[in-house]
Structure formats: structure tokens, C-alpha cells
Amino acid sequence: MTSNCLLLLPTLNEEEALKALVPEIPSSFRVLVVDGGSTDRTREIAEGAGCLFLQQQFGKGKGCGVRTAMQYFLKGDHEYLAMIDADYTCDPREIDRLIERLGQGYHVVLGSRDPQKQVELLGRFSLFINRLTSGLTTLAYSQDLPDIQSCYWVFTRKAVETIYPGLSACGFDIEYDIVFNSWKEGLKIGYCPVTIRARKGESKFTKYLRLKQIWFGLTYIYRSLVIMAKRALRGGRHEAEHASPRPDK
């Protein structure tokens, strides 16, 4: 069990889920709830359970909550930052396995959910979108990322220090923003099999938002291709400038 991890739970009206989730969190974790403007008893339940509670900054959306948490994390001295969805779909007792994976040379590790379980709980449309965007992301970044929309993430302090300044996503595109900035900065990303379960409470993730994931993915892949092209161009110029001059005939 690790005792130096800050666990982020981004929330928006997750009263029902928090009541079931918080008691399962290992006592070794410091829990930070970052809220996007809940109108139910989310804050009361979180603070009653001893969680830190912050109202998110930067605007509305999950991405703003994640960035708020990273900002808070960097002001402290925790070694790791973990993030799971607060809707009860994630089992917090699995986080330690992801942190152990960080010890194998990775800066960021995400959970990889079982495809059959995704179909059972989220539907075939959700699995299709996830496989499409994950496949495109894997191809673009040359790193095996089977579940880009994962609800489990862990980061080393170095990773957060490196990627936080470049993050700008406010919504559900935060996962793509994290991967994009990790790739751009040369960080190594790994994954670990995890379990998921049925959420508690009402889902905020509509079919429209799932479809929008394709646009998010393509946008960040395009940005990546632009960077790769610029790097290749600079590399070509560098080689030309340092090429040995041809001897005079």
C-alpha cells in the first residue's frame, strides 16, 4: 500500500455514488474532491468523510477539475497523483497496482477496462468509439494505449510537473490533452488491466459526448502530426547545416 498518493475524485452531483465509494478508499490515500458545481449533497458527504473539497477553477467541465487538482497537487509534497471517476464505476482498491506499474519506468499509467464489461455496462456504441479513438491514438503516438477513455489514471510528480503547464482542455477531452502533452514532452505511458462496475446515479455522458470523442481524438492527433512535421523539418535543416562540404573537384 502506498501512503504518498493524492487521489482525485472529480464530481458533479455524485451524492449517491460518493456514499458507496468513499468507504472503499484505502486509508493510505489522501482524497481530494474537486467539484464542478454540485447542487446535491456531494460536498456534505465528501467533507463528512474527511475528504479535502475544492471548487474547480478555470471553468466548467471535467478537464477544469483535473487541472485544478494538478495545481493543488503541485503545491504539496505527494509523490503520486491518482484519478478515478467518482461515479462508483472504478474500484479504488486497484489503484496500488497502477502505482506499482509506475515503478517499471513509466511516468503515466492508465487502466485498461475489459471490452466485454464495457459492452455490458456502457453499450456497444461506447466500445466502438473507445476502440476507434484508442487505435488512432496508439498509431499516432507509437505507444500502446488500448483504453484512452479510461477512468483510472496515475501520475508521477515529474509527469504532473511536466504536462500541467501545457494542459488547456476543459471537458471530456482532458484524456487526449494529457496523452498529447505526455507524448510531446517525451514521457512514457503504460497501462494496467482494471475492472469496472455499474455506476450509481445519473450519467452525464450522453451519446453526443461519446460521438464527440472522435472529434477530440482527431483534433489532438492532427496537432501531433503538425509537431512531428515541424520536428522533422528542423531535423532536416540541422543535418543540412552540419553536412560535410563536398571536396572541390
JSON list of C-alpha atoms in Angstrom, two decimals:
[
{"chain": "A", "resi": 1, "resn": "MET", "atom": "CA", "xyz": [0.00, 0.00, 0.00]},
{"chain": "A", "resi": 2, "resn": "THR", "atom": "CA", "xyz": [1.32, 3.45, -0.86]},
{"chain": "A", "resi": 3, "resn": "SER", "atom": "CA", "xyz": [0.97, 6.24, 1.66]},
{"chain": "A", "resi": 4, "resn": "ASN", "atom": "CA", "xyz": [2.16, 9.11, -0.52]},
{"chain": "A", "resi": 5, "resn": "CYS", "atom": "CA", "xyz": [-0.65, 9.42, -3.05]},
{"chain": "A", "resi": 6, "resn": "LEU", "atom": "CA", "xyz": [-3.25, 12.12, -3.56]},
{"chain": "A", "resi": 7, "resn": "LEU", "atom": "CA", "xyz": [-6.45, 10.66, -5.04]},
{"chain": "A", "resi": 8, "resn": "LEU", "atom": "CA", "xyz": [-8.61, 12.95, -7.16]},
{"chain": "A", "resi": 9, "resn": "LEU", "atom": "CA", "xyz": [-12.37, 12.45, -7.42]},
{"chain": "A", "resi": 10, "resn": "PRO", "atom": "CA", "xyz": [-13.88, 14.94, -9.91]},
{"chain": "A", "resi": 11, "resn": "THR", "atom": "CA", "xyz": [-17.55, 15.40, -9.05]},
{"chain": "A", "resi": 12, "resn": "LEU", "atom": "CA", "xyz": [-20.79, 16.88, -10.31]},
{"chain": "A", "resi": 13, "resn": "ASN", "atom": "CA", "xyz": [-23.85, 15.77, -8.34]},
{"chain": "A", "resi": 14, "resn": "GLU", "atom": "CA", "xyz": [-22.37, 12.44, -7.24]},
{"chain": "A", "resi": 15, "resn": "GLU", "atom": "CA", "xyz": [-24.11, 12.23, -3.85]},
{"chain": "A", "resi": 16, "resn": "GLU", "atom": "CA", "xyz": [-25.34, 8.67, -4.29]},
{"chain": "A", "resi": 17, "resn": "ALA", "atom": "CA", "xyz": [-22.05, 7.35, -5.68]},
{"chain": "A", "resi": 18, "resn": "LEU", "atom": "CA", "xyz": [-19.83, 9.02, -3.08]},
{"chain": "A", "resi": 19, "resn": "LYS", "atom": "CA", "xyz": [-21.73, 7.42, -0.22]},
{"chain": "A", "resi": 20, "resn": "ALA", "atom": "CA", "xyz": [-20.75, 3.99, -1.59]},
{"chain": "A", "resi": 21, "resn": "LEU", "atom": "CA", "xyz": [-17.31, 4.85, -2.99]},
{"chain": "A", "resi": 22, "resn": "VAL", "atom": "CA", "xyz": [-15.57, 6.74, -0.18]},
{"chain": "A", "resi": 23, "resn": "PRO", "atom": "CA", "xyz": [-15.73, 3.88, 2.38]},
{"chain": "A", "resi": 24, "resn": "GLU", "atom": "CA", "xyz": [-13.86, 1.65, -0.12]},
{"chain": "A", "resi": 25, "resn": "ILE", "atom": "CA", "xyz": [-10.90, 4.02, -0.50]},
{"chain": "A", "resi": 26, "resn": "PRO", "atom": "CA", "xyz": [-7.77, 2.75, 1.30]},
{"chain": "A", "resi": 27, "resn": "SER", "atom": "CA", "xyz": [-6.94, 4.88, 4.33]},
{"chain": "A", "resi": 28, "resn": "SER", "atom": "CA", "xyz": [-3.40, 5.42, 3.00]},
{"chain": "A", "resi": 29, "resn": "PHE", "atom": "CA", "xyz": [-4.71, 7.79, 0.30]},
{"chain": "A", "resi": 30, "resn": "ARG", "atom": "CA", "xyz": [-5.39, 11.49, 0.79]},
{"chain": "A", "resi": 31, "resn": "VAL", "atom": "CA", "xyz": [-8.65, 12.14, -1.04]},
{"chain": "A", "resi": 32, "resn": "LEU", "atom": "CA", "xyz": [-9.30, 15.37, -2.93]},
{"chain": "A", "resi": 33, "resn": "VAL", "atom": "CA", "xyz": [-12.80, 16.02, -4.25]},
{"chain": "A", "resi": 34, "resn": "VAL", "atom": "CA", "xyz": [-12.85, 18.73, -6.93]},
{"chain": "A", "resi": 35, "resn": "ASP", "atom": "CA", "xyz": [-16.41, 19.78, -7.64]},
{"chain": "A", "resi": 36, "resn": "GLY", "atom": "CA", "xyz": [-17.91, 21.34, -10.75]},
{"chain": "A", "resi": 37, "resn": "GLY", "atom": "CA", "xyz": [-20.90, 23.00, -9.09]},
{"chain": "A", "resi": 38, "resn": "SER", "atom": "CA", "xyz": [-22.98, 20.24, -7.49]},
{"chain": "A", "resi": 39, "resn": "THR", "atom": "CA", "xyz": [-26.48, 21.10, -6.29]},
{"chain": "A", "resi": 40, "resn": "ASP", "atom": "CA", "xyz": [-26.98, 17.95, -4.22]},
{"chain": "A", "resi": 41, "resn": "ARG", "atom": "CA", "xyz": [-25.23, 16.77, -1.02]},
{"chain": "A", "resi": 42, "resn": "THR", "atom": "CA", "xyz": [-21.89, 15.97, -2.69]},
{"chain": "A", "resi": 43, "resn": "ARG", "atom": "CA", "xyz": [-19.93, 18.49, -0.62]},
{"chain": "A", "resi": 44, "resn": "GLU", "atom": "CA", "xyz": [-21.59, 17.48, 2.65]},
{"chain": "A", "resi": 45, "resn": "ILE", "atom": "CA", "xyz": [-20.81, 13.81, 2.09]},
{"chain": "A", "resi": 46, "resn": "ALA", "atom": "CA", "xyz": [-17.23, 14.45, 0.96]},
{"chain": "A", "resi": 47, "resn": "GLU", "atom": "CA", "xyz": [-16.32, 16.69, 3.87]},
{"chain": "A", "resi": 48, "resn": "GLY", "atom": "CA", "xyz": [-18.17, 14.46, 6.32]},
{"chain": "A", "resi": 49, "resn": "ALA", "atom": "CA", "xyz": [-15.93, 11.59, 5.22]},
{"chain": "A", "resi": 50, "resn": "GLY", "atom": "CA", "xyz": [-12.78, 13.64, 5.77]},
{"chain": "A", "resi": 51, "resn": "CYS", "atom": "CA", "xyz": [-12.06, 14.41, 2.12]},
{"chain": "A", "resi": 52, "resn": "LEU", "atom": "CA", "xyz": [-10.47, 17.66, 1.00]},
{"chain": "A", "resi": 53, "resn": "PHE", "atom": "CA", "xyz": [-13.01, 19.64, -1.03]},
{"chain": "A", "resi": 54, "resn": "LEU", "atom": "CA", "xyz": [-12.28, 22.27, -3.69]},
{"chain": "A", "resi": 55, "resn": "GLN", "atom": "CA", "xyz": [-14.49, 24.10, -6.16]},
{"chain": "A", "resi": 56, "resn": "GLN", "atom": "CA", "xyz": [-12.86, 23.73, -9.55]},
{"chain": "A", "resi": 57, "resn": "GLN", "atom": "CA", "xyz": [-11.27, 26.68, -11.32]},
{"chain": "A", "resi": 58, "resn": "PHE", "atom": "CA", "xyz": [-10.74, 27.58, -14.99]},
{"chain": "A", "resi": 59, "resn": "GLY", "atom": "CA", "xyz": [-14.41, 26.98, -15.95]},
{"chain": "A", "resi": 60, "resn": "LYS", "atom": "CA", "xyz": [-16.90, 24.13, -16.26]},
{"chain": "A", "resi": 61, "resn": "GLY", "atom": "CA", "xyz": [-16.14, 20.54, -17.26]},
{"chain": "A", "resi": 62, "resn": "LYS", "atom": "CA", "xyz": [-14.06, 17.56, -16.15]},
{"chain": "A", "resi": 63, "resn": "GLY", "atom": "CA", "xyz": [-10.87, 18.94, -17.65]},
{"chain": "A", "resi": 64, "resn": "CYS", "atom": "CA", "xyz": [-11.07, 22.06, -15.49]},
{"chain": "A", "resi": 65, "resn": "GLY", "atom": "CA", "xyz": [-11.48, 19.84, -12.44]},
{"chain": "A", "resi": 66, "resn": "VAL", "atom": "CA", "xyz": [-8.41, 17.79, -13.33]},
{"chain": "A", "resi": 67, "resn": "ARG", "atom": "CA", "xyz": [-6.32, 20.90, -13.91]},
{"chain": "A", "resi": 68, "resn": "THR", "atom": "CA", "xyz": [-7.48, 22.34, -10.57]},
{"chain": "A", "resi": 69, "resn": "ALA", "atom": "CA", "xyz": [-6.39, 19.12, -8.85]},
{"chain": "A", "resi": 70, "resn": "MET", "atom": "CA", "xyz": [-2.99, 19.15, -10.55]},
{"chain": "A", "resi": 71, "resn": "GLN", "atom": "CA", "xyz": [-2.45, 22.74, -9.46]},
{"chain": "A", "resi": 72, "resn": "TYR", "atom": "CA", "xyz": [-3.24, 21.75, -5.87]},
{"chain": "A", "resi": 73, "resn": "PHE", "atom": "CA", "xyz": [-1.04, 18.64, -6.11]},
{"chain": "A", "resi": 74, "resn": "LEU", "atom": "CA", "xyz": [1.99, 20.66, -7.21]},
{"chain": "A", "resi": 75, "resn": "LYS", "atom": "CA", "xyz": [1.70, 22.86, -4.12]},
{"chain": "A", "resi": 76, "resn": "GLY", "atom": "CA", "xyz": [2.03, 19.81, -1.86]},
{"chain": "A", "resi": 77, "resn": "ASP", "atom": "CA", "xyz": [4.57, 17.04, -1.42]},
{"chain": "A", "resi": 78, "resn": "HIS", "atom": "CA", "xyz": [2.73, 13.89, -2.52]},
{"chain": "A", "resi": 79, "resn": "GLU", "atom": "CA", "xyz": [4.76, 11.59, -4.75]},
{"chain": "A", "resi": 80, "resn": "TYR", "atom": "CA", "xyz": [1.85, 10.36, -6.87]},
{"chain": "A", "resi": 81, "resn": "LEU", "atom": "CA", "xyz": [-1.43, 11.72, -8.20]},
{"chain": "A", "resi": 82, "resn": "ALA", "atom": "CA", "xyz": [-4.21, 9.22, -8.93]},
{"chain": "A", "resi": 83, "resn": "MET", "atom": "CA", "xyz": [-7.53, 9.94, -10.59]},
{"chain": "A", "resi": 84, "resn": "ILE", "atom": "CA", "xyz": [-10.69, 7.85, -10.84]},
{"chain": "A", "resi": 85, "resn": "ASP", "atom": "CA", "xyz": [-14.27, 8.69, -11.74]},
{"chain": "A", "resi": 86, "resn": "ALA", "atom": "CA", "xyz": [-16.43, 9.45, -8.72]},
{"chain": "A", "resi": 87, "resn": "ASP", "atom": "CA", "xyz": [-19.49, 7.62, -10.09]},
{"chain": "A", "resi": 88, "resn": "TYR", "atom": "CA", "xyz": [-18.58, 4.24, -8.49]},
{"chain": "A", "resi": 89, "resn": "THR", "atom": "CA", "xyz": [-17.51, 2.63, -11.79]},
{"chain": "A", "resi": 90, "resn": "CYS", "atom": "CA", "xyz": [-13.91, 2.38, -10.51]},
{"chain": "A", "resi": 91, "resn": "ASP", "atom": "CA", "xyz": [-12.65, 0.30, -7.60]},
{"chain": "A", "resi": 92, "resn": "PRO", "atom": "CA", "xyz": [-10.18, 2.48, -5.64]},
{"chain": "A", "resi": 93, "resn": "ARG", "atom": "CA", "xyz": [-8.53, -0.62, -4.18]},
{"chain": "A", "resi": 94, "resn": "GLU", "atom": "CA", "xyz": [-6.97, -1.27, -7.61]},
{"chain": "A", "resi": 95, "resn": "ILE", "atom": "CA", "xyz": [-5.01, 1.99, -7.69]},
{"chain": "A", "resi": 96, "resn": "ASP", "atom": "CA", "xyz": [-1.99, 0.48, -5.94]},
{"chain": "A", "resi": 97, "resn": "ARG", "atom": "CA", "xyz": [-1.48, -1.92, -8.88]},
{"chain": "A", "resi": 98, "resn": "LEU", "atom": "CA", "xyz": [-1.28, 1.04, -11.26]},
{"chain": "A", "resi": 99, "resn": "ILE", "atom": "CA", "xyz": [1.20, 2.80, -8.98]},
{"chain": "A", "resi": 100, "resn": "GLU", "atom": "CA", "xyz": [3.34, -0.35, -8.93]},
{"chain": "A", "resi": 101, "resn": "ARG", "atom": "CA", "xyz": [3.38, -0.16, -12.74]},
{"chain": "A", "resi": 102, "resn": "LEU", "atom": "CA", "xyz": [4.86, 3.33, -12.50]},
{"chain": "A", "resi": 103, "resn": "GLY", "atom": "CA", "xyz": [7.84, 1.68, -10.83]},
{"chain": "A", "resi": 104, "resn": "GLN", "atom": "CA", "xyz": [8.57, -0.14, -14.10]},
{"chain": "A", "resi": 105, "resn": "GLY", "atom": "CA", "xyz": [9.78, 3.03, -15.79]},
{"chain": "A", "resi": 106, "resn": "TYR", "atom": "CA", "xyz": [6.51, 4.75, -16.69]},
{"chain": "A", "resi": 107, "resn": "HIS", "atom": "CA", "xyz": [5.56, 8.35, -15.94]},
{"chain": "A", "resi": 108, "resn": "VAL", "atom": "CA", "xyz": [1.82, 7.88, -16.55]},
{"chain": "A", "resi": 109, "resn": "VAL", "atom": "CA", "xyz": [-0.24, 4.69, -16.23]},
{"chain": "A", "resi": 110, "resn": "LEU", "atom": "CA", "xyz": [-3.89, 4.31, -17.19]},
{"chain": "A", "resi": 111, "resn": "GLY", "atom": "CA", "xyz": [-6.29, 1.48, -16.56]},
{"chain": "A", "resi": 112, "resn": "SER", "atom": "CA", "xyz": [-7.42, -0.77, -19.40]},
{"chain": "A", "resi": 113, "resn": "ARG", "atom": "CA", "xyz": [-11.00, -1.98, -19.00]},
{"chain": "A", "resi": 114, "resn": "ASP", "atom": "CA", "xyz": [-12.29, -5.33, -20.21]},
{"chain": "A", "resi": 115, "resn": "PRO", "atom": "CA", "xyz": [-14.09, -4.81, -23.57]},
{"chain": "A", "resi": 116, "resn": "GLN", "atom": "CA", "xyz": [-16.89, -7.27, -22.75]},
{"chain": "A", "resi": 117, "resn": "LYS", "atom": "CA", "xyz": [-17.58, -5.48, -19.50]},
{"chain": "A", "resi": 118, "resn": "GLN", "atom": "CA", "xyz": [-17.67, -2.17, -21.36]},
{"chain": "A", "resi": 119, "resn": "VAL", "atom": "CA", "xyz": [-20.33, -3.55, -23.69]},
{"chain": "A", "resi": 120, "resn": "GLU", "atom": "CA", "xyz": [-22.33, -4.89, -20.75]},
{"chain": "A", "resi": 121, "resn": "LEU", "atom": "CA", "xyz": [-22.25, -1.63, -18.78]},
{"chain": "A", "resi": 122, "resn": "LEU", "atom": "CA", "xyz": [-21.81, 1.09, -21.40]},
{"chain": "A", "resi": 123, "resn": "GLY", "atom": "CA", "xyz": [-23.08, -0.43, -24.64]},
{"chain": "A", "resi": 124, "resn": "ARG", "atom": "CA", "xyz": [-21.53, -1.36, -27.99]},
{"chain": "A", "resi": 125, "resn": "PHE", "atom": "CA", "xyz": [-21.58, 2.23, -29.24]},
{"chain": "A", "resi": 126, "resn": "SER", "atom": "CA", "xyz": [-19.35, 3.31, -26.36]},
{"chain": "A", "resi": 127, "resn": "LEU", "atom": "CA", "xyz": [-16.92, 0.45, -27.01]},
{"chain": "A", "resi": 128, "resn": "PHE", "atom": "CA", "xyz": [-16.79, 1.30, -30.74]},
{"chain": "A", "resi": 129, "resn": "ILE", "atom": "CA", "xyz": [-15.93, 4.94, -30.05]},
{"chain": "A", "resi": 130, "resn": "ASN", "atom": "CA", "xyz": [-13.31, 3.98, -27.49]},
{"chain": "A", "resi": 131, "resn": "ARG", "atom": "CA", "xyz": [-11.64, 1.41, -29.76]},
{"chain": "A", "resi": 132, "resn": "LEU", "atom": "CA", "xyz": [-11.59, 3.81, -32.69]},
{"chain": "A", "resi": 133, "resn": "THR", "atom": "CA", "xyz": [-10.07, 6.71, -30.77]},
{"chain": "A", "resi": 134, "resn": "SER", "atom": "CA", "xyz": [-7.68, 4.46, -28.84]},
{"chain": "A", "resi": 135, "resn": "GLY", "atom": "CA", "xyz": [-6.49, 2.83, -32.06]},
{"chain": "A", "resi": 136, "resn": "LEU", "atom": "CA", "xyz": [-5.87, 6.17, -33.76]},
{"chain": "A", "resi": 137, "resn": "THR", "atom": "CA", "xyz": [-4.05, 7.47, -30.69]},
{"chain": "A", "resi": 138, "resn": "THR", "atom": "CA", "xyz": [-1.87, 4.36, -30.47]},
{"chain": "A", "resi": 139, "resn": "LEU", "atom": "CA", "xyz": [-0.96, 4.75, -34.14]},
{"chain": "A", "resi": 140, "resn": "ALA", "atom": "CA", "xyz": [-0.15, 8.45, -33.83]},
{"chain": "A", "resi": 141, "resn": "TYR", "atom": "CA", "xyz": [1.97, 8.23, -30.68]},
{"chain": "A", "resi": 142, "resn": "SER", "atom": "CA", "xyz": [3.58, 4.81, -31.19]},
{"chain": "A", "resi": 143, "resn": "GLN", "atom": "CA", "xyz": [2.61, 3.82, -27.64]},
{"chain": "A", "resi": 144, "resn": "ASP", "atom": "CA", "xyz": [0.17, 1.03, -26.81]},
{"chain": "A", "resi": 145, "resn": "LEU", "atom": "CA", "xyz": [-2.93, 2.83, -25.46]},
{"chain": "A", "resi": 146, "resn": "PRO", "atom": "CA", "xyz": [-5.85, 0.36, -25.56]},
{"chain": "A", "resi": 147, "resn": "ASP", "atom": "CA", "xyz": [-8.27, 2.45, -23.48]},
{"chain": "A", "resi": 148, "resn": "ILE", "atom": "CA", "xyz": [-7.75, 6.18, -24.00]},
{"chain": "A", "resi": 149, "resn": "GLN", "atom": "CA", "xyz": [-11.09, 6.96, -22.32]},
{"chain": "A", "resi": 150, "resn": "SER", "atom": "CA", "xyz": [-10.11, 5.10, -19.16]},
{"chain": "A", "resi": 151, "resn": "CYS", "atom": "CA", "xyz": [-11.48, 6.22, -15.80]},
{"chain": "A", "resi": 152, "resn": "TYR", "atom": "CA", "xyz": [-8.27, 5.17, -13.99]},
{"chain": "A", "resi": 153, "resn": "TRP", "atom": "CA", "xyz": [-5.09, 7.31, -14.20]},
{"chain": "A", "resi": 154, "resn": "VAL", "atom": "CA", "xyz": [-1.95, 7.62, -12.07]},
{"chain": "A", "resi": 155, "resn": "PHE", "atom": "CA", "xyz": [0.95, 10.07, -12.47]},
{"chain": "A", "resi": 156, "resn": "THR", "atom": "CA", "xyz": [4.38, 10.55, -11.02]},
{"chain": "A", "resi": 157, "resn": "ARG", "atom": "CA", "xyz": [5.21, 14.00, -9.67]},
{"chain": "A", "resi": 158, "resn": "LYS", "atom": "CA", "xyz": [7.56, 14.52, -12.60]},
{"chain": "A", "resi": 159, "resn": "ALA", "atom": "CA", "xyz": [4.72, 13.79, -15.03]},
{"chain": "A", "resi": 160, "resn": "VAL", "atom": "CA", "xyz": [2.39, 16.35, -13.45]},
{"chain": "A", "resi": 161, "resn": "GLU", "atom": "CA", "xyz": [5.16, 18.97, -13.28]},
{"chain": "A", "resi": 162, "resn": "THR", "atom": "CA", "xyz": [5.90, 18.36, -16.96]},
{"chain": "A", "resi": 163, "resn": "ILE", "atom": "CA", "xyz": [2.43, 18.24, -18.51]},
{"chain": "A", "resi": 164, "resn": "TYR", "atom": "CA", "xyz": [0.40, 20.60, -16.32]},
{"chain": "A", "resi": 165, "resn": "PRO", "atom": "CA", "xyz": [1.65, 23.85, -17.94]},
{"chain": "A", "resi": 166, "resn": "GLY", "atom": "CA", "xyz": [0.54, 22.63, -21.37]},
{"chain": "A", "resi": 167, "resn": "LEU", "atom": "CA", "xyz": [-2.96, 21.44, -20.46]},
{"chain": "A", "resi": 168, "resn": "SER", "atom": "CA", "xyz": [-5.87, 23.53, -21.77]},
{"chain": "A", "resi": 169, "resn": "ALA", "atom": "CA", "xyz": [-8.81, 21.10, -22.06]},
{"chain": "A", "resi": 170, "resn": "CYS", "atom": "CA", "xyz": [-11.92, 21.90, -20.03]},
{"chain": "A", "resi": 171, "resn": "GLY", "atom": "CA", "xyz": [-14.20, 18.98, -20.86]},
{"chain": "A", "resi": 172, "resn": "PHE", "atom": "CA", "xyz": [-14.04, 15.26, -21.57]},
{"chain": "A", "resi": 173, "resn": "ASP", "atom": "CA", "xyz": [-11.13, 15.85, -23.95]},
{"chain": "A", "resi": 174, "resn": "ILE", "atom": "CA", "xyz": [-8.80, 16.08, -20.95]},
{"chain": "A", "resi": 175, "resn": "GLU", "atom": "CA", "xyz": [-7.60, 12.49, -21.50]},
{"chain": "A", "resi": 176, "resn": "TYR", "atom": "CA", "xyz": [-6.44, 13.35, -25.02]},
{"chain": "A", "resi": 177, "resn": "ASP", "atom": "CA", "xyz": [-4.80, 16.52, -23.73]},
{"chain": "A", "resi": 178, "resn": "ILE", "atom": "CA", "xyz": [-2.90, 14.51, -21.11]},
{"chain": "A", "resi": 179, "resn": "VAL", "atom": "CA", "xyz": [-1.68, 11.95, -23.65]},
{"chain": "A", "resi": 180, "resn": "PHE", "atom": "CA", "xyz": [-0.79, 14.64, -26.19]},
{"chain": "A", "resi": 181, "resn": "ASN", "atom": "CA", "xyz": [1.30, 16.62, -23.72]},
{"chain": "A", "resi": 182, "resn": "SER", "atom": "CA", "xyz": [2.92, 13.46, -22.33]},
{"chain": "A", "resi": 183, "resn": "TRP", "atom": "CA", "xyz": [3.96, 12.42, -25.84]},
{"chain": "A", "resi": 184, "resn": "LYS", "atom": "CA", "xyz": [5.15, 15.93, -26.71]},
{"chain": "A", "resi": 185, "resn": "GLU", "atom": "CA", "xyz": [7.37, 16.01, -23.62]},
{"chain": "A", "resi": 186, "resn": "GLY", "atom": "CA", "xyz": [8.74, 12.50, -24.17]},
{"chain": "A", "resi": 187, "resn": "LEU", "atom": "CA", "xyz": [7.06, 10.85, -21.18]},
{"chain": "A", "resi": 188, "resn": "LYS", "atom": "CA", "xyz": [6.45, 7.10, -21.16]},
{"chain": "A", "resi": 189, "resn": "ILE", "atom": "CA", "xyz": [2.83, 5.93, -20.82]},
{"chain": "A", "resi": 190, "resn": "GLY", "atom": "CA", "xyz": [1.82, 2.44, -19.69]},
{"chain": "A", "resi": 191, "resn": "TYR", "atom": "CA", "xyz": [-1.40, 0.64, -18.88]},
{"chain": "A", "resi": 192, "resn": "CYS", "atom": "CA", "xyz": [-2.69, -1.96, -16.46]},
{"chain": "A", "resi": 193, "resn": "PRO", "atom": "CA", "xyz": [-5.84, -4.15, -16.67]},
{"chain": "A", "resi": 194, "resn": "VAL", "atom": "CA", "xyz": [-8.61, -2.94, -14.35]},
{"chain": "A", "resi": 195, "resn": "THR", "atom": "CA", "xyz": [-12.20, -3.80, -13.53]},
{"chain": "A", "resi": 196, "resn": "ILE", "atom": "CA", "xyz": [-15.27, -1.62, -13.88]},
{"chain": "A", "resi": 197, "resn": "ARG", "atom": "CA", "xyz": [-18.75, -1.86, -12.43]},
{"chain": "A", "resi": 198, "resn": "ALA", "atom": "CA", "xyz": [-22.14, -0.21, -12.80]},
{"chain": "A", "resi": 199, "resn": "ARG", "atom": "CA", "xyz": [-22.26, 3.45, -11.88]},
{"chain": "A", "resi": 200, "resn": "LYS", "atom": "CA", "xyz": [-24.55, 4.86, -9.20]},
{"chain": "A", "resi": 201, "resn": "GLY", "atom": "CA", "xyz": [-26.65, 7.89, -10.01]},
{"chain": "A", "resi": 202, "resn": "GLU", "atom": "CA", "xyz": [-27.37, 9.56, -13.33]},
{"chain": "A", "resi": 203, "resn": "SER", "atom": "CA", "xyz": [-24.73, 9.58, -16.06]},
{"chain": "A", "resi": 204, "resn": "LYS", "atom": "CA", "xyz": [-23.62, 12.91, -17.53]},
{"chain": "A", "resi": 205, "resn": "PHE", "atom": "CA", "xyz": [-22.01, 11.21, -20.54]},
{"chain": "A", "resi": 206, "resn": "THR", "atom": "CA", "xyz": [-24.53, 11.32, -23.40]},
{"chain": "A", "resi": 207, "resn": "LYS", "atom": "CA", "xyz": [-24.27, 9.64, -26.80]},
{"chain": "A", "resi": 208, "resn": "TYR", "atom": "CA", "xyz": [-23.50, 13.07, -28.24]},
{"chain": "A", "resi": 209, "resn": "LEU", "atom": "CA", "xyz": [-20.50, 13.42, -25.93]},
{"chain": "A", "resi": 210, "resn": "ARG", "atom": "CA", "xyz": [-19.31, 9.92, -26.81]},
{"chain": "A", "resi": 211, "resn": "LEU", "atom": "CA", "xyz": [-19.52, 10.76, -30.51]},
{"chain": "A", "resi": 212, "resn": "LYS", "atom": "CA", "xyz": [-17.66, 13.99, -29.82]},
{"chain": "A", "resi": 213, "resn": "GLN", "atom": "CA", "xyz": [-14.77, 11.86, -28.56]},
{"chain": "A", "resi": 214, "resn": "ILE", "atom": "CA", "xyz": [-13.92, 11.12, -32.21]},
{"chain": "A", "resi": 215, "resn": "TRP", "atom": "CA", "xyz": [-13.55, 14.83, -32.89]},
{"chain": "A", "resi": 216, "resn": "PHE", "atom": "CA", "xyz": [-11.44, 15.27, -29.75]},
{"chain": "A", "resi": 217, "resn": "GLY", "atom": "CA", "xyz": [-9.16, 12.42, -30.81]},
{"chain": "A", "resi": 218, "resn": "LEU", "atom": "CA", "xyz": [-8.73, 13.64, -34.38]},
{"chain": "A", "resi": 219, "resn": "THR", "atom": "CA", "xyz": [-8.00, 17.19, -33.18]},
{"chain": "A", "resi": 220, "resn": "TYR", "atom": "CA", "xyz": [-5.16, 16.10, -30.92]},
{"chain": "A", "resi": 221, "resn": "ILE", "atom": "CA", "xyz": [-3.78, 13.66, -33.48]},
{"chain": "A", "resi": 222, "resn": "TYR", "atom": "CA", "xyz": [-3.70, 16.49, -36.04]},
{"chain": "A", "resi": 223, "resn": "ARG", "atom": "CA", "xyz": [-1.80, 18.68, -33.56]},
{"chain": "A", "resi": 224, "resn": "SER", "atom": "CA", "xyz": [0.63, 15.81, -33.04]},
{"chain": "A", "resi": 225, "resn": "LEU", "atom": "CA", "xyz": [1.22, 15.40, -36.76]},
{"chain": "A", "resi": 226, "resn": "VAL", "atom": "CA", "xyz": [1.95, 19.12, -37.09]},
{"chain": "A", "resi": 227, "resn": "ILE", "atom": "CA", "xyz": [4.55, 18.88, -34.32]},
{"chain": "A", "resi": 228, "resn": "MET", "atom": "CA", "xyz": [6.13, 15.79, -35.89]},
{"chain": "A", "resi": 229, "resn": "ALA", "atom": "CA", "xyz": [6.33, 17.55, -39.25]},
{"chain": "A", "resi": 230, "resn": "LYS", "atom": "CA", "xyz": [7.99, 20.61, -37.68]},
{"chain": "A", "resi": 231, "resn": "ARG", "atom": "CA", "xyz": [10.48, 18.42, -35.82]},
{"chain": "A", "resi": 232, "resn": "ALA", "atom": "CA", "xyz": [11.31, 16.52, -39.00]},
{"chain": "A", "resi": 233, "resn": "LEU", "atom": "CA", "xyz": [11.78, 19.81, -40.86]},
{"chain": "A", "resi": 234, "resn": "ARG", "atom": "CA", "xyz": [14.08, 21.17, -38.15]},
{"chain": "A", "resi": 235, "resn": "GLY", "atom": "CA", "xyz": [16.00, 17.90, -38.13]},
{"chain": "A", "resi": 236, "resn": "GLY", "atom": "CA", "xyz": [16.46, 18.06, -41.89]},
{"chain": "A", "resi": 237, "resn": "ARG", "atom": "CA", "xyz": [17.73, 21.62, -41.68]},
{"chain": "A", "resi": 238, "resn": "HIS", "atom": "CA", "xyz": [20.09, 20.71, -38.85]},
{"chain": "A", "resi": 239, "resn": "GLU", "atom": "CA", "xyz": [21.57, 17.85, -40.87]},
{"chain": "A", "resi": 240, "resn": "ALA", "atom": "CA", "xyz": [21.98, 20.08, -43.91]},
{"chain": "A", "resi": 241, "resn": "GLU", "atom": "CA", "xyz": [23.74, 22.77, -41.88]},
{"chain": "A", "resi": 242, "resn": "HIS", "atom": "CA", "xyz": [26.17, 20.27, -40.38]},
{"chain": "A", "resi": 243, "resn": "ALA", "atom": "CA", "xyz": [26.75, 18.20, -43.50]},
{"chain": "A", "resi": 244, "resn": "SER", "atom": "CA", "xyz": [30.37, 17.94, -44.58]},
{"chain": "A", "resi": 245, "resn": "PRO", "atom": "CA", "xyz": [31.13, 20.16, -47.59]},
{"chain": "A", "resi": 246, "resn": "ARG", "atom": "CA", "xyz": [31.85, 18.36, -50.82]},
{"chain": "A", "resi": 247, "resn": "PRO", "atom": "CA", "xyz": [35.54, 18.38, -51.79]},
{"chain": "A", "resi": 248, "resn": "ASP", "atom": "CA", "xyz": [36.40, 20.53, -54.79]},
{"chain": "A", "resi": 249, "resn": "LYS", "atom": "CA", "xyz": [36.97, 18.59, -57.95]}
]
